[in-house]
CSV table of C-alpha atoms in Angstrom, one decimal:
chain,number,residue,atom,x,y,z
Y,1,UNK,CA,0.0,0.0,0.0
Y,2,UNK,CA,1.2,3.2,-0.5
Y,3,UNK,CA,2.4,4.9,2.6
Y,4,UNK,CA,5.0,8.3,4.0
Y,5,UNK,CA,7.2,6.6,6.2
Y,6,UNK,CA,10.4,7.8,8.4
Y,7,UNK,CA,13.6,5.5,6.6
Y,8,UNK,CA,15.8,7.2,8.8
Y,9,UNK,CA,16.4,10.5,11.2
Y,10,UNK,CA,18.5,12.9,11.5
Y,11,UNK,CA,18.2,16.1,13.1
Y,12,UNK,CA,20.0,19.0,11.0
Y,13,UNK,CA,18.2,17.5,8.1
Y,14,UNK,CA,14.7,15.8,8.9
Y,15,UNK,CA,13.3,15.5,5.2
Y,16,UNK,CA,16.4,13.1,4.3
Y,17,UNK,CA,14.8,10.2,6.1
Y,18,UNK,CA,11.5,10.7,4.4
Y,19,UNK,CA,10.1,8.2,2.2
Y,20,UNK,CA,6.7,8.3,0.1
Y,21,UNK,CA,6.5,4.8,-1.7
Y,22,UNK,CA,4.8,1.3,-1.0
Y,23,UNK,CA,5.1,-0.9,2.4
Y,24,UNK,CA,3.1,-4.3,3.1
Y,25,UNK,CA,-0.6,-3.9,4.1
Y,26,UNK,CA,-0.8,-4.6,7.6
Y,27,UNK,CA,-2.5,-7.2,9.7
Y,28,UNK,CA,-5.2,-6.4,12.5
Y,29,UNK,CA,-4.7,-7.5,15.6
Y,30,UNK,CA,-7.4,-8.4,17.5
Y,31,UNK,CA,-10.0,-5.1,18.8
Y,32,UNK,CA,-8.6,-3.3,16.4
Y,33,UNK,CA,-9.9,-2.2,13.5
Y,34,UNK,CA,-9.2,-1.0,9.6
Y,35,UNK,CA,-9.6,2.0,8.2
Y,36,UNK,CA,-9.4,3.2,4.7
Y,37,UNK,CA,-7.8,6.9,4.5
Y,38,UNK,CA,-9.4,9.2,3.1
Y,39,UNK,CA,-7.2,12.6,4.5
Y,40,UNK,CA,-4.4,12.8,6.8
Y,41,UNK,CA,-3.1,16.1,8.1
Y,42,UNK,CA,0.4,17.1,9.4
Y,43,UNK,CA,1.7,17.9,12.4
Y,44,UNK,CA,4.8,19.4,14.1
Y,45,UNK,CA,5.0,15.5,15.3
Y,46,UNK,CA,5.7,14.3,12.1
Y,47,UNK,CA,9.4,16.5,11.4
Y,48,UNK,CA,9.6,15.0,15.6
Y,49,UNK,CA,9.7,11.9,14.2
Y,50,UNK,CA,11.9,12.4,11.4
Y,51,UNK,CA,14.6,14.1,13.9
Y,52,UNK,CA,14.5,11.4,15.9
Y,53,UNK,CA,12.1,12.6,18.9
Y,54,UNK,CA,9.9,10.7,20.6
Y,55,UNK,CA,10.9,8.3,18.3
Y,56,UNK,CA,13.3,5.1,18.7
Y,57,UNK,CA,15.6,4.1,15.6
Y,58,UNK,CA,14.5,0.6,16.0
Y,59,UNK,CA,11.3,1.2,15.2
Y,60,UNK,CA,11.9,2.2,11.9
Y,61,UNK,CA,10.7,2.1,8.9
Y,62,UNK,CA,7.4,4.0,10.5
Y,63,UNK,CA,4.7,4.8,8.6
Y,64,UNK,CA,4.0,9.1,10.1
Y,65,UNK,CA,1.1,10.8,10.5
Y,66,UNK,CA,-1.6,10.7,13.8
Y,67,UNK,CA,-4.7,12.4,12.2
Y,68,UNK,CA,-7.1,10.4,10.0
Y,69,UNK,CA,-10.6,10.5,8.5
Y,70,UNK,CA,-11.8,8.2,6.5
Y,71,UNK,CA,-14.3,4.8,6.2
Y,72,UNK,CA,-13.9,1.9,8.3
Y,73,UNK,CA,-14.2,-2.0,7.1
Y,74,UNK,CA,-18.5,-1.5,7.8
Y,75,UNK,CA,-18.8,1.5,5.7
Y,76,UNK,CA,-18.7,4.0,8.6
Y,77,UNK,CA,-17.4,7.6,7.9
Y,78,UNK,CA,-14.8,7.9,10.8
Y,79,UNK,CA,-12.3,10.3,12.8
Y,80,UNK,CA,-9.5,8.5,14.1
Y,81,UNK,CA,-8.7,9.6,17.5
Y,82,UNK,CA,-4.8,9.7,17.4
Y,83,UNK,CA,-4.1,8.7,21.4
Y,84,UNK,CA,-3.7,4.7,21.8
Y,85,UNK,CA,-3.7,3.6,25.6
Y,86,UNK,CA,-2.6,0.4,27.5
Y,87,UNK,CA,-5.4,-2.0,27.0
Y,88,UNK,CA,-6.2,-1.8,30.3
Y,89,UNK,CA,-6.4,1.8,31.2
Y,90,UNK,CA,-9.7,2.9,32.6
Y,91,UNK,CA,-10.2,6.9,32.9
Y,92,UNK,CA,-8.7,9.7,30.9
Y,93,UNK,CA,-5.9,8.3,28.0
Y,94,UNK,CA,-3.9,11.3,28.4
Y,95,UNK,CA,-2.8,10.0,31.9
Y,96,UNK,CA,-1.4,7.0,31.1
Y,97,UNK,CA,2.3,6.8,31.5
Y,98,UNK,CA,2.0,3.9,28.7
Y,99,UNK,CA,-0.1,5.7,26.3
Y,100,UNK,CA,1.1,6.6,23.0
Y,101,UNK,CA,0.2,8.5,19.7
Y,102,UNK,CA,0.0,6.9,16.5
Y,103,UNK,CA,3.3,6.7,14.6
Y,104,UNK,CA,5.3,5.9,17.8
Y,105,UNK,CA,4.4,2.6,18.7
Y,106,UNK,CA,2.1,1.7,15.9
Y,107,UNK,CA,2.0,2.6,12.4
Y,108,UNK,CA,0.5,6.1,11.9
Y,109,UNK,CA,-2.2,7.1,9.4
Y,110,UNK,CA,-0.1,8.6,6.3
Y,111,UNK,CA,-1.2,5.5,4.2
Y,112,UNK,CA,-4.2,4.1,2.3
Y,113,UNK,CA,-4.6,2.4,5.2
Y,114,UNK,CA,-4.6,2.8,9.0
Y,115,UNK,CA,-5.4,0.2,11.7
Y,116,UNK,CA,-6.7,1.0,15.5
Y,117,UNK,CA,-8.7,-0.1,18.5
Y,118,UNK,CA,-12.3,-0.1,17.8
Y,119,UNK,CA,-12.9,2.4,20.6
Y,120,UNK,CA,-10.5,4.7,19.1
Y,121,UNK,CA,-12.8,5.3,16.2
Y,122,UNK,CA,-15.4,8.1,16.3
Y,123,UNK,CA,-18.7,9.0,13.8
Y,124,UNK,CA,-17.9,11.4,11.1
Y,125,UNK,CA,-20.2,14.3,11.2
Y,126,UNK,CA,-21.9,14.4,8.1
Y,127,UNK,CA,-21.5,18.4,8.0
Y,128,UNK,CA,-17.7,17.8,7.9
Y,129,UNK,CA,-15.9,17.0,4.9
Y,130,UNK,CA,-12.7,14.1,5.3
Y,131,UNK,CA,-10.1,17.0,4.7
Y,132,UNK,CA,-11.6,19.0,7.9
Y,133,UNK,CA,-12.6,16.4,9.7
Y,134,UNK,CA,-8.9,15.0,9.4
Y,135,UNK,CA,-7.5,18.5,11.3
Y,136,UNK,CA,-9.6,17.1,14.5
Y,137,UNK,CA,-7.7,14.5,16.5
Y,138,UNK,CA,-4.5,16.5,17.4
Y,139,UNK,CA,-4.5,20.3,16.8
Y,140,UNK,CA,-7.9,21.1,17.7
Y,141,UNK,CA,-8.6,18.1,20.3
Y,142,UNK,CA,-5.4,19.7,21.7
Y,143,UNK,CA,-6.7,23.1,21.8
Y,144,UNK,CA,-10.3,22.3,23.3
Y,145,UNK,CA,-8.5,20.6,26.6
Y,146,UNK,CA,-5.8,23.6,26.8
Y,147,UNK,CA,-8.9,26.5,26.8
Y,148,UNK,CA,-11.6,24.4,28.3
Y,149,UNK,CA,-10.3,21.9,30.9
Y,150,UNK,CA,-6.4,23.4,31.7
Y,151,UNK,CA,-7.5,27.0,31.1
Y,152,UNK,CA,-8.1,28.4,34.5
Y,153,UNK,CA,-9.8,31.8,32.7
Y,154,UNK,CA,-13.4,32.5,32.2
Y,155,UNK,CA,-15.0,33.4,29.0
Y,156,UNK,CA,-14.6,37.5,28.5
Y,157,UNK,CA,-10.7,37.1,30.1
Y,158,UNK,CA,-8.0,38.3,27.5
Y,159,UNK,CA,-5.4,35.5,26.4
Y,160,UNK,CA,-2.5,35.6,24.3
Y,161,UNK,CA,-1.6,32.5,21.8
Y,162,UNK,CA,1.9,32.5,20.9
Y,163,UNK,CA,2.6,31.2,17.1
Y,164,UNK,CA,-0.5,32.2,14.8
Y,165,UNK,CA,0.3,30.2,12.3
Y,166,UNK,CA,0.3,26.5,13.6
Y,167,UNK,CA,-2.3,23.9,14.1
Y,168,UNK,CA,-3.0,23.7,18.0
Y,169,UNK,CA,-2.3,27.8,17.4
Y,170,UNK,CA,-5.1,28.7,15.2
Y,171,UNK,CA,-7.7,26.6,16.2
Y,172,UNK,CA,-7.1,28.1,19.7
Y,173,UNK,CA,-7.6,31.4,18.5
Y,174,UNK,CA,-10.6,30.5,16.6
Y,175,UNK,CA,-12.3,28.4,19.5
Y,176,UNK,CA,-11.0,30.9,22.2
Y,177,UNK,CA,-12.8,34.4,19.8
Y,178,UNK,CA,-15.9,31.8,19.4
Y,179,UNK,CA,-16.4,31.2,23.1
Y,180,UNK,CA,-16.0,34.7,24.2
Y,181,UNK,CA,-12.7,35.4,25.1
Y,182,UNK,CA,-10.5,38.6,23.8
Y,183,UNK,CA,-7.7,36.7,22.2
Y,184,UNK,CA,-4.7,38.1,21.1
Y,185,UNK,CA,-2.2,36.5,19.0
Y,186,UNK,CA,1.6,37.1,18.0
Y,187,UNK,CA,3.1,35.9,14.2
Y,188,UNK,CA,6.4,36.4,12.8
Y,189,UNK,CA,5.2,37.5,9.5
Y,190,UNK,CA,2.1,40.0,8.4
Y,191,UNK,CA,0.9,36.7,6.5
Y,192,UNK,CA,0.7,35.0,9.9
Y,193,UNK,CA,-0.7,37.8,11.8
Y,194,UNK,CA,-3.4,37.9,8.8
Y,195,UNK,CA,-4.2,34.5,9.1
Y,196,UNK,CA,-4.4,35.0,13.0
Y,197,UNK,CA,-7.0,38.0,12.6
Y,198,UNK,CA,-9.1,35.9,9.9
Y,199,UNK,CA,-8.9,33.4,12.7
Y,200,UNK,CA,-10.9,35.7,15.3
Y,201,UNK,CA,-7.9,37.5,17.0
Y,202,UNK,CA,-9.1,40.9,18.1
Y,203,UNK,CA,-5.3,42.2,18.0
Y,204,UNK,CA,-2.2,41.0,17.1
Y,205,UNK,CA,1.3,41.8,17.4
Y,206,UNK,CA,4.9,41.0,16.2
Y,207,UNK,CA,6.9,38.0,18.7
Y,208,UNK,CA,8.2,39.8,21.8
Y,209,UNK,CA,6.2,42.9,21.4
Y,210,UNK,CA,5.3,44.9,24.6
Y,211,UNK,CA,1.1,44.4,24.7
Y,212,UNK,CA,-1.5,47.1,26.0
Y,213,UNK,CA,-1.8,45.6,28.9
Y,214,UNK,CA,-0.7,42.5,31.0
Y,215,UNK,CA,-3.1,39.0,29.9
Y,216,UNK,CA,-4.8,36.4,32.2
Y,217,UNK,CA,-3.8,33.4,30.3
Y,218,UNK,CA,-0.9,32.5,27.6
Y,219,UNK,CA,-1.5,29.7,25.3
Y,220,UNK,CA,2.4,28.6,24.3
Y,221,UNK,CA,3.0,25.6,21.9
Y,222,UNK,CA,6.3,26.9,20.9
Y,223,UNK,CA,8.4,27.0,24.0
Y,224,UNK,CA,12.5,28.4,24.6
Y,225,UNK,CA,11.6,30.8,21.8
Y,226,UNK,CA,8.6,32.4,23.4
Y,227,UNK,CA,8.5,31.2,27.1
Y,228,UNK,CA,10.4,34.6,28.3
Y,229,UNK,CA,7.7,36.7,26.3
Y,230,UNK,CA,4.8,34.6,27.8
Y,231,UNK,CA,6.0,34.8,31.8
Y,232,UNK,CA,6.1,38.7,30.9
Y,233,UNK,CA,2.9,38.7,29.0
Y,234,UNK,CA,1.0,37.4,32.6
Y,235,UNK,CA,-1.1,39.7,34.9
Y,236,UNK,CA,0.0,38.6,38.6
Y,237,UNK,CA,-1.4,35.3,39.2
Y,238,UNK,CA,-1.9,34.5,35.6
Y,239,UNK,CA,-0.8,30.9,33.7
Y,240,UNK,CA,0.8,29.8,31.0
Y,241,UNK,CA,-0.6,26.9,29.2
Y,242,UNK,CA,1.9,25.1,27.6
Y,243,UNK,CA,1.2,22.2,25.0
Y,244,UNK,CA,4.6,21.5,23.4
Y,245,UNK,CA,8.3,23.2,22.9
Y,246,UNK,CA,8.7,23.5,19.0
Y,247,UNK,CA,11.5,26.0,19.1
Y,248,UNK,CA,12.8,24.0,22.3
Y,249,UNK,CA,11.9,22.3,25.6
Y,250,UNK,CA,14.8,24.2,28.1
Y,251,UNK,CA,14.3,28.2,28.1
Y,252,UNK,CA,15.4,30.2,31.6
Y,253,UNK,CA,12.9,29.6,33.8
Y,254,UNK,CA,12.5,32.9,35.8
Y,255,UNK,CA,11.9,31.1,39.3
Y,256,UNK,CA,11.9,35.0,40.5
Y,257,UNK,CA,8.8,36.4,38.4
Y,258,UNK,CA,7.6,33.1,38.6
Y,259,UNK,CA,6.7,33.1,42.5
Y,260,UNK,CA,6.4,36.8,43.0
Y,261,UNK,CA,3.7,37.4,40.8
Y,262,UNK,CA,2.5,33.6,41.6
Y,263,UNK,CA,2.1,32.1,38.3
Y,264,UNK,CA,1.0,28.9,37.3
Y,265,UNK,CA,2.8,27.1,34.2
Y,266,UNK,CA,0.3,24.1,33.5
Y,267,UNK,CA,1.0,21.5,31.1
Y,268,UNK,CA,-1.8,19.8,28.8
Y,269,UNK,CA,-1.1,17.1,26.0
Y,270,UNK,CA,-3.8,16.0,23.6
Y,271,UNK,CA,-7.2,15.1,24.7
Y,272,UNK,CA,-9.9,12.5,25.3
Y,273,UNK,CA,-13.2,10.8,23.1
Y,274,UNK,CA,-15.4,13.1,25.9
Y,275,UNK,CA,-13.3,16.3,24.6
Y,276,UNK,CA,-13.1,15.5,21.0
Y,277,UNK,CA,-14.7,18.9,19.5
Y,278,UNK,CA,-16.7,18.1,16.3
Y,279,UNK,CA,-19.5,20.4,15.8
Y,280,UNK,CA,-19.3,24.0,16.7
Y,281,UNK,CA,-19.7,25.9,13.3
Y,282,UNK,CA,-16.0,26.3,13.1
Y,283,UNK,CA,-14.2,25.0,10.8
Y,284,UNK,CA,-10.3,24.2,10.3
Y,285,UNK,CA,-8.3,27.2,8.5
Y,286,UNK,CA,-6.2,25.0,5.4
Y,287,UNK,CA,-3.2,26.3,4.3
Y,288,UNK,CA,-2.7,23.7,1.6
Y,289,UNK,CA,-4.3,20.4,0.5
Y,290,UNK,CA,-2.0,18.3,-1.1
Y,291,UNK,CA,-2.2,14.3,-2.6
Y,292,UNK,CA,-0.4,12.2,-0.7
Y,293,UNK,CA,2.2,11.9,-3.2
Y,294,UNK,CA,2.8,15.0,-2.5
Y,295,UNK,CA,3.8,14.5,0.9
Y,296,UNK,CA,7.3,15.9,0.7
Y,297,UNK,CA,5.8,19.4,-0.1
Y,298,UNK,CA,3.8,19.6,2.7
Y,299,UNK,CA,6.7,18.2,4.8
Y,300,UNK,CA,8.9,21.1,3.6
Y,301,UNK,CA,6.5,24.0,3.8
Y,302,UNK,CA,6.3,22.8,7.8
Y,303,UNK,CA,9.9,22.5,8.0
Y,304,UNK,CA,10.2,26.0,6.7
Y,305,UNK,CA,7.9,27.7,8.9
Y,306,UNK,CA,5.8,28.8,6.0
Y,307,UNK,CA,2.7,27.3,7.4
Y,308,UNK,CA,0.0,29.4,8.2
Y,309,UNK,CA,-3.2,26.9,9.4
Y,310,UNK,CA,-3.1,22.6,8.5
Y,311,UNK,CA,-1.4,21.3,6.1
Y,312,UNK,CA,-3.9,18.4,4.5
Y,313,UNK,CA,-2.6,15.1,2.6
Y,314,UNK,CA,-5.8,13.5,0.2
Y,315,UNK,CA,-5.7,9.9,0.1
């Protein structure tokens, strides 16, 4: 079947190890279930992956990718939801200390086909196309727990999302404007800025710029690069919310600012079937839909940092 798949890893050069070509349909194990791609969408995971993060050498070759829609072996139209816990976890995934995400343990869902446990398969809204609804399982599941169950702010609070242009970035700022909040957003280009406006921000601003006033909440996926900006960015008592470290995982911490204006730096990864946002009348910003052959592309658009909204693979 045709698949994109990590060969190899390396981390000055990611896109070496990438291969789009054919690798053996897989077997189902038993509980699990098949599904037939129809979309895939990237993720800042994916160039992980191919840098060798969160990702052992001897799992290689390894099919990429954690977001799928598509239509399993009965005919269903399905989302797949990208977080795969022990089998015998009871309670929210995202706790398990075994869990996983698709394309680290088991083979992810840039291929014709994808297989996963049954209960990790949820209905399709017919209102949703496969391309949108294949943006779902990791940016915007990721955003909806970071607002609505990390989030210690209320509706009508002003927040700050660092990074307009990524996934988890714009579907924050678009879920955040929708619910009520004044969002603000920073972008290293006028594009991304743009694109974070469209989005629902109500003012936005170049990285490290001084803001009107201090905000109740920061929303950071990009980490060293931004965390200085972000501790600064808080009113006294604020948090940061902090769902990954694209531009690093080890910035200063500021222990100072940090307990004499008590802030509160909370961590949130992914999210669960009961927090799985479907239908809200929002729907994904694309920045590009691309065949899977095509893979590469998208792959080095991300790498770039040219992306402004998901980047879509049609299967």
């Amino acid at each position: 079947m045709r698949a994109v798949y990590a060969r190899s890893q390396s981390a000055e050069d990611p896109l070496s190890g990438l291969v789009v070509g054919e690798l053996p349909r897989p077997q189902a194990p038993q509980g699990w279930r098949r599904v037939r791609v129809k979309a895939s969408a990237l993720n800042h995971h994916d160039l992980f992956s191919l840098r060798g993060i969160g990702l052992p050498a001897d799992r290689l070759p390894m099919i990429l990718g954690c977001d799928a829609a598509g239509i399993d072996d009965d005919g269903n139209e399905v989302i797949v939801h990208a977080v795969i816990p022990s089998a015998d976890w009871l309670g929210d995934e995202t706790m398990d200390p075994r869990r996983s995400l698709l394309s680290e343990v088991h083979p992810g869902t840039m291929a014709d086909e994808v297989l996963v446990p049954a209960r990790n398969l949820l209905p399709k809204p017919p209102e949703l196309d496969f391309t949108a609804a294949a943006c779902l399982p990791t940016s915007w599941l990721t955003a909806y727990r970071m607002l609505f169950t990390v989030n210690p702010a209320a509706p009508g609070s002003t927040v700050l999302v660092q990074g307009s242009g990524g996934g988890v970035a714009s579907a924050l700022i678009a879920m955040a404007a929708a619910a009520g909040y004044r969002v603000w957003a920073t972008g290293r280009t006028e594009e991304k800025r743009e694109h974070a406006r469209r989005q629902g921000a109500a003012a936005v601003f170049e990285p490290g710029a001084r803001l009107p006033e201090r905000v109740d909440t920061v929303f950071d996926s990009v980490g060293q690069a931004t965390w200085a900006h972000s501790l600064k960015s808080l009113r006294p008592g604020g948090a940061v919310v902090t769902c990954g470290a694209t531009s690093g995982p080890n910035p200063p911490a500021d222990l100072n600012r940090l307990f004499f204006l008590q802030l509160r730096v909370l961590g949130s990864t992914m999210g669960t079937r009961e927090e799985f946002l479907v239908a809200t009348g929002i729907r994904p910003q694309l920045d590009s839909v691309l065949p899977l052959e095509q893979a590469r592309d998208g792959f080095a658009k991300m790498a770039a940092g040219e992306v402004a909204g998901k980047i879509v693979f049609t299967h």
